[in-house]
Coordinates of C-alpha atoms in Angstrom, one line a residue:
M26 CA -44.1 -76.8 -6.1
Q27 CA -41.5 -74.2 -5.4
M28 CA -40.6 -71.3 -7.7
Q29 CA -38.2 -72.9 -10.1
R30 CA -35.8 -70.0 -10.9
E31 CA -35.1 -66.4 -10.2
S32 CA -35.8 -64.0 -13.1
T33 CA -35.1 -60.4 -13.8
Q34 CA -38.8 -60.1 -14.6
L35 CA -41.4 -60.0 -11.9
P36 CA -44.0 -62.9 -12.2
V37 CA -47.6 -62.5 -13.1
I38 CA -50.0 -64.5 -10.8
V39 CA -52.8 -66.3 -12.7
G40 CA -55.6 -67.6 -10.6
I41 CA -58.2 -69.9 -12.0
S42 CA -61.5 -70.3 -10.1
G43 CA -64.8 -72.0 -10.9
G44 CA -66.2 -69.4 -13.4
S45 CA -66.7 -70.5 -17.0
G46 CA -63.9 -69.5 -19.3
A47 CA -61.0 -72.0 -18.7
A48 CA -59.8 -71.4 -22.3
I49 CA -59.0 -67.7 -21.4
A50 CA -56.9 -68.8 -18.5
K51 CA -55.0 -71.3 -20.7
R52 CA -54.4 -68.7 -23.4
I53 CA -53.1 -66.2 -20.8
I54 CA -50.6 -68.6 -19.3
D55 CA -49.5 -69.8 -22.8
S56 CA -49.0 -66.2 -23.9
L57 CA -47.0 -65.3 -20.8
L58 CA -44.7 -68.3 -21.1
E59 CA -44.2 -67.7 -24.8
A60 CA -43.0 -64.2 -23.8
D61 CA -40.6 -65.7 -21.2
T62 CA -42.6 -64.0 -18.4
P63 CA -42.6 -65.9 -15.1
V64 CA -46.0 -67.2 -14.1
V65 CA -47.2 -68.3 -10.7
C66 CA -50.5 -70.3 -11.1
T67 CA -53.1 -71.5 -8.6
I68 CA -56.4 -73.1 -9.2
T69 CA -59.4 -73.9 -7.0
S70 CA -61.3 -77.2 -6.9
G71 CA -64.1 -75.4 -8.7
G72 CA -61.7 -74.3 -11.3
R73 CA -60.5 -77.9 -11.9
Q74 CA -64.1 -79.0 -12.3
V75 CA -64.9 -76.3 -14.9
W76 CA -61.6 -77.0 -16.7
A77 CA -62.6 -80.7 -17.0
Q78 CA -65.9 -79.8 -18.4
E79 CA -64.8 -77.1 -20.9
M80 CA -61.4 -78.2 -22.1
D81 CA -60.3 -81.1 -24.4
E82 CA -57.6 -82.0 -21.9
P83 CA -57.5 -82.5 -18.1
F84 CA -55.9 -79.7 -16.1
S85 CA -53.1 -82.1 -15.1
R86 CA -51.9 -82.4 -18.7
A87 CA -51.8 -78.7 -19.1
L88 CA -50.0 -78.4 -15.8
D89 CA -47.4 -81.0 -16.9
E90 CA -46.8 -79.0 -20.1
W91 CA -46.4 -75.7 -18.3
S92 CA -44.2 -77.2 -15.6
A93 CA -41.6 -78.1 -18.3
N94 CA -41.0 -74.4 -18.6
D95 CA -38.6 -72.9 -16.0
C96 CA -40.7 -69.7 -15.9
F97 CA -43.7 -71.6 -14.5
S98 CA -44.6 -72.2 -10.9
F99 CA -47.7 -73.8 -9.4
Y100 CA -49.3 -74.0 -6.0
T101 CA -52.6 -75.6 -5.0
S102 CA -55.3 -73.4 -3.5
R103 CA -54.7 -75.0 -0.1
Q104 CA -51.1 -73.9 0.1
L105 CA -51.6 -70.8 2.1
G106 CA -47.9 -70.8 3.0
A107 CA -46.9 -70.2 -0.6
P108 CA -44.8 -67.1 -1.4
I109 CA -47.6 -65.3 -3.2
A110 CA -49.6 -65.2 0.1
S111 CA -47.2 -62.6 1.3
G112 CA -46.9 -59.0 0.2
G113 CA -43.2 -59.2 0.7
I114 CA -42.9 -61.2 -2.5
P115 CA -42.9 -58.7 -5.5
T116 CA -45.1 -59.5 -8.4
R117 CA -46.2 -57.7 -11.5
G118 CA -49.8 -58.2 -10.6
M119 CA -52.6 -60.9 -10.8
I120 CA -55.2 -62.1 -13.2
V121 CA -58.1 -64.2 -12.1
A122 CA -59.6 -66.0 -15.1
A123 CA -62.3 -66.9 -14.9
C124 CA -63.5 -65.4 -11.7
S125 CA -66.6 -67.0 -10.2
M126 CA -69.1 -64.8 -8.3
A127 CA -68.1 -66.6 -5.1
T128 CA -64.5 -65.6 -5.7
V129 CA -65.6 -62.0 -6.5
A130 CA -67.6 -61.8 -3.3
A131 CA -64.8 -63.3 -1.2
I132 CA -62.1 -60.9 -2.6
S133 CA -64.5 -57.9 -2.2
V134 CA -64.7 -58.4 1.6
G135 CA -61.0 -59.5 2.1
L136 CA -61.8 -63.2 2.7
G137 CA -58.5 -65.0 2.0
D138 CA -59.6 -68.5 2.8
N139 CA -57.6 -70.1 0.0
L140 CA -54.4 -69.2 -1.9
L141 CA -56.2 -67.6 -4.8
R142 CA -58.3 -65.3 -2.7
R143 CA -55.3 -64.5 -0.4
A144 CA -53.1 -63.7 -3.3
A145 CA -55.8 -61.3 -4.7
D146 CA -56.1 -59.7 -1.3
V147 CA -52.3 -59.2 -1.2
T148 CA -52.4 -57.7 -4.7
I149 CA -55.0 -55.2 -3.6
K150 CA -53.2 -54.2 -0.4
E151 CA -49.9 -53.8 -2.2
R152 CA -51.6 -51.7 -4.9
R153 CA -50.6 -53.9 -7.7
P154 CA -52.6 -54.5 -10.9
L155 CA -55.5 -56.9 -10.3
V156 CA -57.6 -58.0 -13.3
L157 CA -60.7 -60.0 -12.7
I158 CA -62.6 -61.7 -15.5
P159 CA -65.9 -62.5 -14.0
R160 CA -68.3 -64.9 -15.7
E161 CA -72.0 -64.7 -14.8
S162 CA -75.2 -63.7 -16.6
P163 CA -77.4 -62.0 -15.8
L164 CA -75.8 -60.1 -13.0
S165 CA -77.7 -59.5 -9.7
A166 CA -77.4 -56.3 -7.7
I167 CA -75.3 -58.3 -5.2
H168 CA -72.8 -59.2 -8.0
L169 CA -72.7 -55.6 -9.2
D170 CA -72.2 -54.3 -5.7
N171 CA -69.3 -56.7 -5.1
M172 CA -67.6 -55.7 -8.4
K173 CA -68.2 -52.0 -7.7
R174 CA -66.4 -52.4 -4.4
L175 CA -63.5 -54.0 -6.1
A176 CA -63.3 -51.4 -8.8
E177 CA -63.3 -48.7 -6.2
V178 CA -60.0 -50.1 -4.7
G179 CA -58.4 -50.3 -8.2
A180 CA -59.2 -53.7 -9.5
M181 CA -60.0 -53.9 -13.2
I182 CA -63.3 -55.8 -14.0
L183 CA -62.9 -57.2 -17.4
M184 CA -66.2 -58.7 -18.4
P185 CA -65.9 -61.3 -21.2
A186 CA -68.2 -59.5 -23.6
P187 CA -67.0 -59.9 -27.2
A188 CA -65.8 -56.9 -29.2
F189 CA -68.3 -57.4 -32.0
Y190 CA -66.8 -54.5 -34.0
L191 CA -63.8 -56.9 -34.6
K192 CA -66.2 -59.3 -36.2
P193 CA -64.9 -62.5 -34.5
R194 CA -65.6 -65.6 -36.4
T195 CA -64.5 -68.2 -33.9
V196 CA -64.4 -68.8 -30.2
D197 CA -60.6 -68.9 -30.4
E198 CA -60.6 -65.3 -31.7
I199 CA -62.8 -64.2 -28.8
V200 CA -60.5 -66.0 -26.3
D201 CA -57.4 -64.3 -28.0
Y202 CA -59.0 -60.9 -27.5
F203 CA -59.7 -61.3 -23.8
A204 CA -56.3 -62.8 -23.1
A205 CA -54.6 -59.9 -24.8
R206 CA -56.8 -57.4 -23.0
A207 CA -56.0 -59.0 -19.6
L208 CA -52.2 -58.9 -20.3
N209 CA -52.4 -55.4 -21.6
A210 CA -54.1 -54.3 -18.3
I211 CA -51.2 -55.8 -16.3
D212 CA -48.5 -54.0 -18.3
A213 CA -49.4 -52.1 -21.5
T214 CA -45.8 -51.5 -22.3
T215 CA -44.7 -55.1 -22.2
F216 CA -48.0 -56.5 -23.6
P217 CA -49.3 -53.9 -26.1
L218 CA -52.6 -54.8 -27.6
P219 CA -52.0 -56.1 -31.2
A220 CA -53.1 -53.8 -33.9
S221 CA -55.6 -56.4 -35.2
L222 CA -57.4 -56.2 -31.8
Q223 CA -57.6 -52.4 -31.7
Y224 CA -60.7 -50.4 -32.6
E225 CA -60.0 -48.4 -35.7
G226 CA -63.1 -46.3 -35.5
L227 CA -66.0 -45.9 -38.0
G228 CA -63.7 -43.7 -40.1
S229 CA -61.8 -46.7 -41.3
H230 CA -64.5 -47.1 -43.9
G231 CA -65.5 -43.5 -44.2
A232 CA -68.6 -44.0 -42.2
L233 CA -67.6 -41.6 -39.4
N234 CA -66.8 -38.8 -41.9
Q235 CA -70.1 -39.3 -43.6
L236 CA -72.0 -39.0 -40.4
A237 CA -70.0 -35.9 -39.3
D238 CA -71.0 -34.1 -42.5
K239 CA -74.7 -34.6 -41.9
E240 CA -76.8 -32.1 -40.0
P241 CA -78.7 -33.6 -37.0
E242 CA -82.1 -33.1 -38.7
D243 CA -80.9 -35.0 -41.7
M244 CA -80.0 -37.9 -39.5
E245 CA -83.3 -37.8 -37.8
F246 CA -85.1 -37.8 -41.2
E247 CA -83.1 -40.8 -42.4
E248 CA -84.0 -42.7 -39.2
E249 CA -87.7 -41.9 -39.8
E250 CA -87.5 -43.1 -43.4
S251 CA -85.7 -46.4 -42.5

């Protein structure tokens, strides 16, 4: 599928690999299209398999809905001749949601053997924002080394660890949080983090001030008493 129209806005690339978290990818794409932001999407075969397992709809149905929007473009992971495989095509950046450990490893060593990995490699070499949402637990030293290497070249590693201080009550609220954080990492001006998802500090209920007024020994005594 070719890019459907030119836009004054640069597109955001959204890659979907075989990591768990298909709902986050869907929310990111939905949010971008709602904001009339061009999206270029690609998905691996593993991403399609995970999508089929985790979502209530096949990927093809979501693809049909997105494709009705002129801001949306799609390429299969086999289309290495797609525009996003070249650094000459300007983009706002790229989000990989979710990012499997195989994809993390490939990107960390510059292995561009499919369109998603090649687009990520281009994003790094052109020094554009790259946000990876890796999903694995526990993490091995190999996983950590690969992510460290990517962080050192400027990629943001956004682990899908819930912000418990926001007291999320549903999975949808957690998904909303990570989608918002990923978009904010791409462009904080265009996609500011909603006030409802911002940390207000302990002082919002007076707890911070109460702790600040206590002497260290008082706090230690209270801990011993508890």
